Short mmCIF file of C-alpha atoms in Angstrom, two decimals:
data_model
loop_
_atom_site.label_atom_id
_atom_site.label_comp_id
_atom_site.label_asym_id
_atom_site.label_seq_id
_atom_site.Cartn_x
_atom_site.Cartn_y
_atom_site.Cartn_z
CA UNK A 1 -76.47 24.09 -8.08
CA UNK A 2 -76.65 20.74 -6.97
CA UNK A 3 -73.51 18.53 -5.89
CA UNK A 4 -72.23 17.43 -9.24
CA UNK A 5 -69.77 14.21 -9.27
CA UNK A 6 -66.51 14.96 -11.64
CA UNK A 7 -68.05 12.00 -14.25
CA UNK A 8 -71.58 13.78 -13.82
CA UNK A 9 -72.54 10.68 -12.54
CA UNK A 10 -75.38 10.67 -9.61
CA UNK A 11 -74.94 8.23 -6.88
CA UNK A 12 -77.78 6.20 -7.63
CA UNK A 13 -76.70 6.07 -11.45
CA UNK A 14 -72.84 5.28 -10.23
CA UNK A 15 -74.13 2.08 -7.61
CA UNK A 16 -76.61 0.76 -10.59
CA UNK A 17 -73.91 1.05 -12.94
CA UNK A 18 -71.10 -0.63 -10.80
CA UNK A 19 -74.34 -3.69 -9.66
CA UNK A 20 -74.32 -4.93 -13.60
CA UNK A 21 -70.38 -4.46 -14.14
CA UNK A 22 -69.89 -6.43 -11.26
CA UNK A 23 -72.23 -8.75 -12.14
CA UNK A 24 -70.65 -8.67 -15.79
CA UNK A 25 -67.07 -9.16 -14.41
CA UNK A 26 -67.99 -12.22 -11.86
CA UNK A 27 -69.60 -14.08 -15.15
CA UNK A 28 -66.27 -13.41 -17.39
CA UNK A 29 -63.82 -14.51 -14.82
CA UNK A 30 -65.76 -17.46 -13.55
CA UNK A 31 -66.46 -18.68 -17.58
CA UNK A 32 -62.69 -18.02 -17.22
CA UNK A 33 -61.78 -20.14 -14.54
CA UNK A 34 -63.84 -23.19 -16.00
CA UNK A 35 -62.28 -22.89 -19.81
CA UNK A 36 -58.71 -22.97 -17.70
CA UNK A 37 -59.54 -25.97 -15.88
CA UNK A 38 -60.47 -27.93 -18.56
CA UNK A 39 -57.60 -26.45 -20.37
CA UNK A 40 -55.63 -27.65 -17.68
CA UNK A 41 -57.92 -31.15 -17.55
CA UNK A 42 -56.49 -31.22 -21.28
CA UNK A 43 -52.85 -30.84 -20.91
CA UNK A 44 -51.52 -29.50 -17.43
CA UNK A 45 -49.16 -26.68 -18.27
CA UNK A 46 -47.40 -27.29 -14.61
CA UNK B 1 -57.27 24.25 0.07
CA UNK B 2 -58.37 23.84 3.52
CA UNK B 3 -57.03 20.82 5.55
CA UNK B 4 -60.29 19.03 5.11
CA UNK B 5 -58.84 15.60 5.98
CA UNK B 6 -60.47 13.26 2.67
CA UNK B 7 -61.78 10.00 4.25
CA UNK B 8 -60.18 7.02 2.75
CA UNK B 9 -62.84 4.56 0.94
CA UNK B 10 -63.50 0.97 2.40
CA UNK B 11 -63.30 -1.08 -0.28
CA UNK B 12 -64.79 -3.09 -2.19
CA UNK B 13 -67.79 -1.16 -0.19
CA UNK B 14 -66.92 2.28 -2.17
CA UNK B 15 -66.05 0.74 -5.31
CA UNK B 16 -68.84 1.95 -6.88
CA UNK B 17 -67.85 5.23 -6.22
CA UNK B 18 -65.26 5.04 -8.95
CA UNK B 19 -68.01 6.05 -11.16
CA UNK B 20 -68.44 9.40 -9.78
CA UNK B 21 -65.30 9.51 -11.11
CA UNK B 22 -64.36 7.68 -13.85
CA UNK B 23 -67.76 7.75 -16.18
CA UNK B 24 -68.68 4.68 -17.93
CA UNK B 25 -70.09 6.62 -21.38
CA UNK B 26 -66.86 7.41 -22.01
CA UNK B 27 -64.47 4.72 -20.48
CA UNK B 28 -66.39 1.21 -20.94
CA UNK B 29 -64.76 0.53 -24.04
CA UNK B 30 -62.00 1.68 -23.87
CA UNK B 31 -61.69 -0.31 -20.51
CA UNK B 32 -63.13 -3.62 -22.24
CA UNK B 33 -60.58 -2.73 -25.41
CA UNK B 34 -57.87 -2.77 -22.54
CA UNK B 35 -59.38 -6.32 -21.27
CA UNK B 36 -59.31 -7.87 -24.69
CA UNK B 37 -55.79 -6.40 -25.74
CA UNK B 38 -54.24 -8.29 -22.44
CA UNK B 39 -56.15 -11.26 -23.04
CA UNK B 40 -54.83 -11.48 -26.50
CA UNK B 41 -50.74 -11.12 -25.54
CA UNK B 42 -51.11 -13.57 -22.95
CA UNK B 43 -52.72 -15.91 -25.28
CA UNK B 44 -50.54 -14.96 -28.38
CA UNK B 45 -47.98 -15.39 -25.27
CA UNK B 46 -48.81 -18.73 -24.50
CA UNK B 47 -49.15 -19.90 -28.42
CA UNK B 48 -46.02 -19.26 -28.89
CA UNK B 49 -44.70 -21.14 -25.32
CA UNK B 50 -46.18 -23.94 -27.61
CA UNK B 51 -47.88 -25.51 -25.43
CA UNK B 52 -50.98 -26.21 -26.15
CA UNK B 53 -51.52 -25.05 -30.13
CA UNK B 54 -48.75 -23.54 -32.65
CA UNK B 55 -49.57 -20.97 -34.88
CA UNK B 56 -46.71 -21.35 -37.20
#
């Protein structure tokens, strides 16, 4: 039986998978990072 | 268990093998969930420091 990962995952499934969240992850923080400067544009909190 | 010596992952290079792990059918959401529910306590946080909006 072929190598089986312990999430039954193949490599190539596992490296496309991680490519979008990545790609997800880098859009959420950097829409982050721009709401909290103009948050901190607003009213600087330091 | 033989002393196969396990070689540590370079990282973030082997990051994506946290998937052959972890698998993402079953833990997305939950991981997301876990995203949201800090996002909302550090805002709910913050609300209450007062200093940008009050909710009461």
């Amino acid at each position: 039986m072929a190598d089986v990962s312990p999430s039954g995952l193949t490599e190539r499934q596992a490296k496309e998978f991680h490519a979008q969240f990545t790609k997800t992850y880098t859009v959420f923080v950097v829409l982050a990072a721009l709401v909290h400067l103009l948050v901190y544009a607003y009213k600087p909190w330091f | 268990m033989s002393d196969e010596r396990v070689p540590s992952p370079s990282n973030p290079a082997d990051d994506w093998k946290m998937w052959l792990v972890v698998n993402p059918a079953t833990w997305l959401m939950p991981i997301l969930f876990a995203v949201l529910a800090t996002a909302l306590v550090v805002h709910i946080y913050v609300a209450n420091a007062g200093i940008f909006f009050n909710l009461g």
